[in-house]
PDB file of C-alpha atoms in Angstrom:
ATOM      1  CA  MET A1316     -23.600 -26.337  30.396  1.00  0.00           C
ATOM      2  CA  LYS A1317     -23.777 -22.903  28.758  1.00  0.00           C
ATOM      3  CA  LEU A1318     -20.487 -21.276  27.838  1.00  0.00           C
ATOM      4  CA  GLU A1319     -20.277 -17.516  28.325  1.00  0.00           C
ATOM      5  CA  CYS A1320     -18.271 -15.453  25.871  1.00  0.00           C
ATOM      6  CA  ASN A1321     -15.346 -13.590  27.362  1.00  0.00           C
ATOM      7  CA  LYS A1322     -15.916 -10.295  25.503  1.00  0.00           C
ATOM      8  CA  LYS A1323     -12.267  -9.263  25.748  1.00  0.00           C
ATOM      9  CA  CYS A1324     -11.184 -12.539  24.124  1.00  0.00           C
ATOM     10  CA  CYS A1325     -13.649 -12.067  21.237  1.00  0.00           C
ATOM     11  CA  GLU A1326     -12.502  -8.490  20.752  1.00  0.00           C
ATOM     12  CA  ASN A1327      -8.870  -9.604  20.606  1.00  0.00           C
ATOM     13  CA  LYS A1328      -9.738 -12.348  18.133  1.00  0.00           C
ATOM     14  CA  SER A1329     -11.656  -9.974  15.834  1.00  0.00           C
ATOM     15  CA  ASN A1330      -8.897  -7.361  16.102  1.00  0.00           C
ATOM     16  CA  SER A1331      -6.336  -9.935  15.095  1.00  0.00           C
ATOM     17  CA  LEU A1332      -8.511 -11.109  12.163  1.00  0.00           C
ATOM     18  CA  TYR A1333      -8.711  -7.558  10.789  1.00  0.00           C
ATOM     19  CA  ILE A1334      -4.970  -6.994  11.248  1.00  0.00           C
ATOM     20  CA  LYS A1335      -4.177 -10.360   9.659  1.00  0.00           C
ATOM     21  CA  ARG A1336      -6.285  -9.407   6.627  1.00  0.00           C
ATOM     22  CA  ILE A1337      -4.329  -6.156   6.337  1.00  0.00           C
ATOM     23  CA  LEU A1338      -1.003  -7.972   6.773  1.00  0.00           C
ATOM     24  CA  GLU A1339      -1.926 -10.307   3.925  1.00  0.00           C
ATOM     25  CA  MET A1340      -2.670  -7.305   1.674  1.00  0.00           C
ATOM     26  CA  LEU A1341       0.637  -5.717   2.732  1.00  0.00           C
ATOM     27  CA  GLY A1342       2.872  -8.763   2.306  1.00  0.00           C
ATOM     28  CA  ALA A1343       4.769  -7.313  -0.652  1.00  0.00           C
ATOM     29  CA  VAL A1344       5.230  -3.951   1.107  1.00  0.00           C
ATOM     30  CA  ILE A1345       6.419  -5.482   4.380  1.00  0.00           C
ATOM     31  CA  LEU A1346       8.855  -7.818   2.611  1.00  0.00           C
ATOM     32  CA  GLY A1347      10.085  -5.048   0.313  1.00  0.00           C
ATOM     33  CA  SER A1348       9.137  -5.908  -3.269  1.00  0.00           C
ATOM     34  CA  LYS A1349       6.443  -3.202  -3.270  1.00  0.00           C
ATOM     35  CA  PRO A1350       7.140   0.341  -2.043  1.00  0.00           C
ATOM     36  CA  ALA A1351       3.601   1.169  -0.919  1.00  0.00           C
ATOM     37  CA  GLU A1352      -0.005   0.068  -0.727  1.00  0.00           C
ATOM     38  CA  ILE A1353      -3.160   2.067  -0.162  1.00  0.00           C
ATOM     39  CA  ILE A1354      -6.071   0.526   1.692  1.00  0.00           C
ATOM     40  CA  ASN A1355      -9.601   1.872   2.040  1.00  0.00           C
ATOM     41  CA  VAL A1356     -11.056   1.666   5.544  1.00  0.00           C
ATOM     42  CA  PRO A1357     -14.712   0.646   5.138  1.00  0.00           C
ATOM     43  CA  GLY A1358     -17.669   0.937   7.482  1.00  0.00           C
ATOM     44  CA  SER A1359     -19.500   3.526   9.526  1.00  0.00           C
ATOM     45  CA  LYS A1360     -17.717   6.433  11.190  1.00  0.00           C
ATOM     46  CA  GLU A1361     -17.428   4.356  14.384  1.00  0.00           C
ATOM     47  CA  ASP A1362     -16.203   1.256  12.474  1.00  0.00           C
ATOM     48  CA  LYS A1363     -13.522   3.352  10.781  1.00  0.00           C
ATOM     49  CA  LYS A1364     -12.415   4.779  14.117  1.00  0.00           C
ATOM     50  CA  ILE A1365     -12.080   1.268  15.598  1.00  0.00           C
ATOM     51  CA  LYS A1366     -10.187  -0.065  12.563  1.00  0.00           C
ATOM     52  CA  LEU A1367      -7.824   2.917  12.505  1.00  0.00           C
ATOM     53  CA  SER A1368      -7.061   2.464  16.213  1.00  0.00           C
ATOM     54  CA  GLN A1369      -6.293  -1.227  15.545  1.00  0.00           C
ATOM     55  CA  ILE A1370      -3.963  -0.230  12.703  1.00  0.00           C
ATOM     56  CA  GLU A1371      -2.260   2.336  14.921  1.00  0.00           C
ATOM     57  CA  ALA A1372      -1.864  -0.141  17.801  1.00  0.00           C
ATOM     58  CA  PHE A1373      -0.288  -2.762  15.548  1.00  0.00           C
ATOM     59  CA  PHE A1374       1.826  -0.670  13.165  1.00  0.00           C
ATOM     60  CA  SER A1375       2.937   2.270  15.334  1.00  0.00           C
ATOM     61  CA  ASN A1376       6.241   0.593  16.286  1.00  0.00           C
ATOM     62  CA  CYS A1377       6.733  -1.324  13.054  1.00  0.00           C
ATOM     63  CA  SER A1378      10.363  -1.313  11.908  1.00  0.00           C
ATOM     64  CA  ARG A1379       9.640  -2.188   8.272  1.00  0.00           C
ATOM     65  CA  ILE A1380       6.877   0.190   7.238  1.00  0.00           C
ATOM     66  CA  THR A1381       5.341   3.547   8.079  1.00  0.00           C
ATOM     67  CA  TYR A1382       1.801   4.679   7.356  1.00  0.00           C
ATOM     68  CA  ARG A1383      -0.211   7.800   6.748  1.00  0.00           C
ATOM     69  CA  ILE A1384      -3.930   8.120   7.419  1.00  0.00           C
ATOM     70  CA  ILE A1385      -5.753  10.025   4.706  1.00  0.00           C
ATOM     71  CA  THR A1386      -9.178  11.649   4.926  1.00  0.00           C
ATOM     72  CA  THR A1387     -10.606  11.934   1.419  1.00  0.00           C
ATOM     73  CA  HIS A1388     -12.657  14.885   0.145  1.00  0.00           C
ATOM     74  CA  ASP A1389     -15.880  12.904   0.752  1.00  0.00           C
ATOM     75  CA  GLY A1390     -14.986  11.928   4.338  1.00  0.00           C
ATOM     76  CA  GLY A1391     -13.646   8.475   3.504  1.00  0.00           C
ATOM     77  CA  LYS A1392     -10.570   7.046   5.192  1.00  0.00           C
ATOM     78  CA  ARG A1393      -7.572   5.453   3.517  1.00  0.00           C
ATOM     79  CA  VAL A1394      -4.258   4.308   4.875  1.00  0.00           C
ATOM     80  CA  LEU A1395      -1.110   4.615   2.801  1.00  0.00           C
ATOM     81  CA  PHE A1396       1.483   2.072   3.985  1.00  0.00           C
ATOM     82  CA  ILE A1397       5.053   2.824   2.902  1.00  0.00           C
ATOM     83  CA  ASN A1398       8.249   0.785   2.882  1.00  0.00           C
ATOM     84  CA  GLU A1399      10.667   3.727   2.844  1.00  0.00           C
ATOM     85  CA  LYS A1400      13.702   1.656   1.750  1.00  0.00           C
ATOM     86  CA  SER A1401      11.797   0.281  -1.240  1.00  0.00           C
ATOM     87  CA  MET A1402      10.321   3.706  -2.006  1.00  0.00           C
ATOM     88  CA  GLU A1403      13.790   5.279  -2.095  1.00  0.00           C
ATOM     89  CA  LYS A1404      14.861   2.605  -4.626  1.00  0.00           C
ATOM     90  CA  VAL A1405      11.913   3.480  -6.876  1.00  0.00           C
ATOM     91  CA  LEU A1406      12.368   7.222  -6.558  1.00  0.00           C
ATOM     92  CA  VAL A1407      16.113   7.258  -7.282  1.00  0.00           C
ATOM     93  CA  ASN A1408      15.128   6.313 -10.835  1.00  0.00           C
ATOM     94  CA  LYS A1409      15.624   9.555 -12.797  1.00  0.00           C
ATOM     95  CA  ARG A1410      12.816   8.715 -15.228  1.00  0.00           C
ATOM     96  CA  CYS A1411      10.341   8.297 -12.351  1.00  0.00           C
ATOM     97  CA  ILE A1412      11.455  11.542 -10.703  1.00  0.00           C
ATOM     98  CA  ASN A1413      11.330  13.451 -14.003  1.00  0.00           C
ATOM     99  CA  PHE A1414       7.819  12.170 -14.644  1.00  0.00           C
ATOM    100  CA  LEU A1415       6.654  13.128 -11.139  1.00  0.00           C
ATOM    101  CA  LYS A1416       8.165  16.595 -11.579  1.00  0.00           C
ATOM    102  CA  PHE A1417       6.345  16.829 -14.926  1.00  0.00           C
ATOM    103  CA  VAL A1418       2.998  16.190 -13.165  1.00  0.00           C
ATOM    104  CA  GLY A1419       3.736  18.811 -10.498  1.00  0.00           C
ATOM    105  CA  TYR A1420       5.805  17.241  -7.712  1.00  0.00           C
ATOM    106  CA  PRO A1421       8.563  19.390  -6.120  1.00  0.00           C
ATOM    107  CA  ALA A1422      11.615  20.186  -8.260  1.00  0.00           C
ATOM    108  CA  ASP A1423      13.979  19.064  -5.469  1.00  0.00           C
ATOM    109  CA  TYR A1424      13.354  15.431  -4.567  1.00  0.00           C
ATOM    110  CA  GLN A1425      12.966  14.634  -0.864  1.00  0.00           C
ATOM    111  CA  LEU A1426      11.073  11.471   0.104  1.00  0.00           C
ATOM    112  CA  ASN A1427       8.941  13.182   2.765  1.00  0.00           C
ATOM    113  CA  ASP A1428       8.056  16.071   0.449  1.00  0.00           C
ATOM    114  CA  TYR A1429       6.948  13.656  -2.261  1.00  0.00           C
ATOM    115  CA  MET A1430       4.903  11.630   0.248  1.00  0.00           C
ATOM    116  CA  ASP A1431       3.309  14.865   1.529  1.00  0.00           C
ATOM    117  CA  GLU A1432       2.391  15.848  -2.034  1.00  0.00           C
ATOM    118  CA  LEU A1433       0.925  12.410  -2.758  1.00  0.00           C
ATOM    119  CA  VAL A1434      -1.161  12.516   0.453  1.00  0.00           C
ATOM    120  CA  PHE A1435      -2.358  16.033  -0.420  1.00  0.00           C
ATOM    121  CA  ARG A1436      -3.462  14.786  -3.854  1.00  0.00           C
ATOM    122  CA  LEU A1437      -5.168  11.718  -2.344  1.00  0.00           C
ATOM    123  CA  GLN A1438      -7.268  14.078  -0.197  1.00  0.00           C
ATOM    124  CA  SER A1439      -8.512  16.007  -3.228  1.00  0.00           C
ATOM    125  CA  GLU A1440     -11.450  15.238  -5.493  1.00  0.00           C
ATOM    126  CA  GLU A1441      -9.298  14.184  -8.445  1.00  0.00           C
ATOM    127  CA  PHE A1442      -7.521  10.867  -7.922  1.00  0.00           C
ATOM    128  CA  PRO A1443      -3.739  11.067  -8.607  1.00  0.00           C
ATOM    129  CA  HIS A1444      -3.145   8.289 -11.148  1.00  0.00           C
ATOM    130  CA  GLU A1445       0.612   8.786 -10.836  1.00  0.00           C
ATOM    131  CA  ILE A1446       0.199   6.839  -7.582  1.00  0.00           C
ATOM    132  CA  GLY A1447       1.133   3.812  -9.711  1.00  0.00           C
ATOM    133  CA  VAL A1448       4.768   4.952  -9.520  1.00  0.00           C
ATOM    134  CA  PHE A1449       4.563   4.955  -5.692  1.00  0.00           C
ATOM    135  CA  LEU A1450       2.849   1.542  -5.733  1.00  0.00           C
ATOM    136  CA  GLY A1451       5.809   0.097  -7.621  1.00  0.00           C
ATOM    137  CA  TYR A1452       4.177  -0.429 -11.021  1.00  0.00           C
ATOM    138  CA  PRO A1453       6.568  -0.103 -13.974  1.00  0.00           C
ATOM    139  CA  LEU A1454       6.733   3.479 -15.246  1.00  0.00           C
ATOM    140  CA  LYS A1455       5.757   2.366 -18.773  1.00  0.00           C
ATOM    141  CA  ASP A1456       2.461   1.039 -17.370  1.00  0.00           C
ATOM    142  CA  VAL A1457       1.748   4.217 -15.387  1.00  0.00           C
ATOM    143  CA  LEU A1458       2.507   6.334 -18.472  1.00  0.00           C
ATOM    144  CA  GLY A1459       0.284   4.126 -20.630  1.00  0.00           C
ATOM    145  CA  PHE A1460      -2.597   4.281 -18.158  1.00  0.00           C
ATOM    146  CA  MET A1461      -2.348   8.082 -17.971  1.00  0.00           C
ATOM    147  CA  GLY A1462      -2.254   8.401 -21.756  1.00  0.00           C
ATOM    148  CA  TYR A1463       1.377   9.537 -22.017  1.00  0.00           C
ATOM    149  CA  GLY A1464       3.009   6.406 -23.358  1.00  0.00           C
ATOM    150  CA  LYS A1465       3.217   5.024 -26.886  1.00  0.00           C
ATOM    151  CA  ASN A1466       2.620   1.458 -25.716  1.00  0.00           C
ATOM    152  CA  GLU A1467      -0.744  -0.236 -26.194  1.00  0.00           C
ATOM    153  CA  LEU A1468      -2.688  -2.015 -23.456  1.00  0.00           C
ATOM    154  CA  VAL A1469      -1.787  -5.713 -23.649  1.00  0.00           C
ATOM    155  CA  GLU A1470      -3.158  -7.201 -20.430  1.00  0.00           C
ATOM    156  CA  VAL A1471      -4.723  -6.519 -17.058  1.00  0.00           C
ATOM    157  CA  LYS A1472      -3.310  -8.179 -13.933  1.00  0.00           C
ATOM    158  CA  ASN A1473      -3.470  -6.167 -10.687  1.00  0.00           C
ATOM    159  CA  TRP A1474      -2.901  -3.119 -12.925  1.00  0.00           C
ATOM    160  CA  ARG A1475      -3.014  -2.384 -16.647  1.00  0.00           C
ATOM    161  CA  ILE A1476       0.057  -3.578 -18.523  1.00  0.00           C
ATOM    162  CA  TYR A1477       1.235  -1.630 -21.566  1.00  0.00           C
ATOM    163  CA  GLY A1478       3.826  -2.759 -24.098  1.00  0.00           C
ATOM    164  CA  ASP A1479       6.413  -5.388 -23.138  1.00  0.00           C
ATOM    165  CA  LYS A1480       4.866  -7.764 -20.592  1.00  0.00           C
ATOM    166  CA  GLU A1481       8.162  -9.205 -19.318  1.00  0.00           C
ATOM    167  CA  ILE A1482       9.084  -6.304 -16.998  1.00  0.00           C
ATOM    168  CA  SER A1483       5.526  -6.113 -15.658  1.00  0.00           C
ATOM    169  CA  TYR A1484       5.349  -9.880 -15.073  1.00  0.00           C
ATOM    170  CA  GLU A1485       8.597  -9.802 -13.123  1.00  0.00           C
ATOM    171  CA  VAL A1486       7.248  -7.047 -10.846  1.00  0.00           C
ATOM    172  CA  TYR A1487       3.874  -8.827 -10.502  1.00  0.00           C
ATOM    173  CA  ASN A1488       5.541 -12.177  -9.683  1.00  0.00           C
ATOM    174  CA  ASN A1489       7.695 -10.539  -6.989  1.00  0.00           C
ATOM    175  CA  PHE A1490       4.571  -8.993  -5.429  1.00  0.00           C
ATOM    176  CA  MET A1491       2.739 -12.355  -5.488  1.00  0.00           C
ATOM    177  CA  ARG A1492       5.743 -14.231  -4.042  1.00  0.00           C
ATOM    178  CA  ASP A1493       5.970 -11.865  -1.066  1.00  0.00           C
ATOM    179  CA  LYS A1494       2.194 -11.965  -0.508  1.00  0.00           C
ATOM    180  CA  ALA A1495       2.363 -15.783  -0.443  1.00  0.00           C
ATOM    181  CA  ILE A1496       5.243 -15.718   2.072  1.00  0.00           C
ATOM    182  CA  MET A1497       3.262 -13.343   4.287  1.00  0.00           C
ATOM    183  CA  LYS A1498       0.127 -15.480   3.983  1.00  0.00           C
ATOM    184  CA  GLU A1499       2.099 -18.510   5.184  1.00  0.00           C
ATOM    185  CA  MET A1500       3.457 -16.505   8.131  1.00  0.00           C
ATOM    186  CA  ILE A1501      -0.079 -15.394   9.032  1.00  0.00           C
ATOM    187  CA  GLU A1502      -1.336 -18.979   8.946  1.00  0.00           C
ATOM    188  CA  THR A1503       1.437 -20.276  11.205  1.00  0.00           C
ATOM    189  CA  MET A1504       1.964 -17.398  13.673  1.00  0.00           C
ATOM    190  CA  ASN A1505      -0.250 -15.669  16.203  1.00  0.00           C
ATOM    191  CA  ILE A1506      -0.709 -11.897  16.232  1.00  0.00           C
ATOM    192  CA  ASN A1507       1.985 -11.316  18.896  1.00  0.00           C
ATOM    193  CA  GLU A1508       4.563 -13.366  16.971  1.00  0.00           C
ATOM    194  CA  LEU A1509       3.695 -11.409  13.800  1.00  0.00           C
ATOM    195  CA  ARG A1510       4.126  -8.125  15.664  1.00  0.00           C
ATOM    196  CA  ARG A1511       7.620  -9.182  16.748  1.00  0.00           C
ATOM    197  CA  VAL A1512       8.815 -10.089  13.234  1.00  0.00           C
ATOM    198  CA  ILE A1513       7.224  -7.113  11.518  1.00  0.00           C
TER     199      ILE A1513
END
């Protein structure tokens, strides 16, 4: 007996696989240890359109995170996912705000204005390396990477660590813990259950 594929079922399964992959990448953002994550959307123009519509369908009513779709100068697509509560915690740090002002962000801090400026810079030809602040990396590591800090490069994890490793390890371990929690949720829940808890 030959089994016929129910196309709708296969589409739903592939959609959920793509979303589950994204959820795994976003575990630390969804659970709050990381303020943001940026994800490239690969594939042809049509593939990108399909993936972006899947992202929109899943995340449009999400209570934990918001997102912004970015078209890069070369026509690429990226999605910036933001946990606004976590972002506010990062950006209330005076040192972070002063640094962002130093590299050209608005003098009066407003979360939406800073996100607008970051998106504008992500659309340009020159990549904004200060994005590390928005991604939750310790300021000392962002400064070191951009050539402003006095600290030397000591290690590379998910980002380049400069100077004292302890602060960076703590941040890294929090990210990894939340990713692991999300991975476990993905393995034990279907896409509809995930949608309800996220």
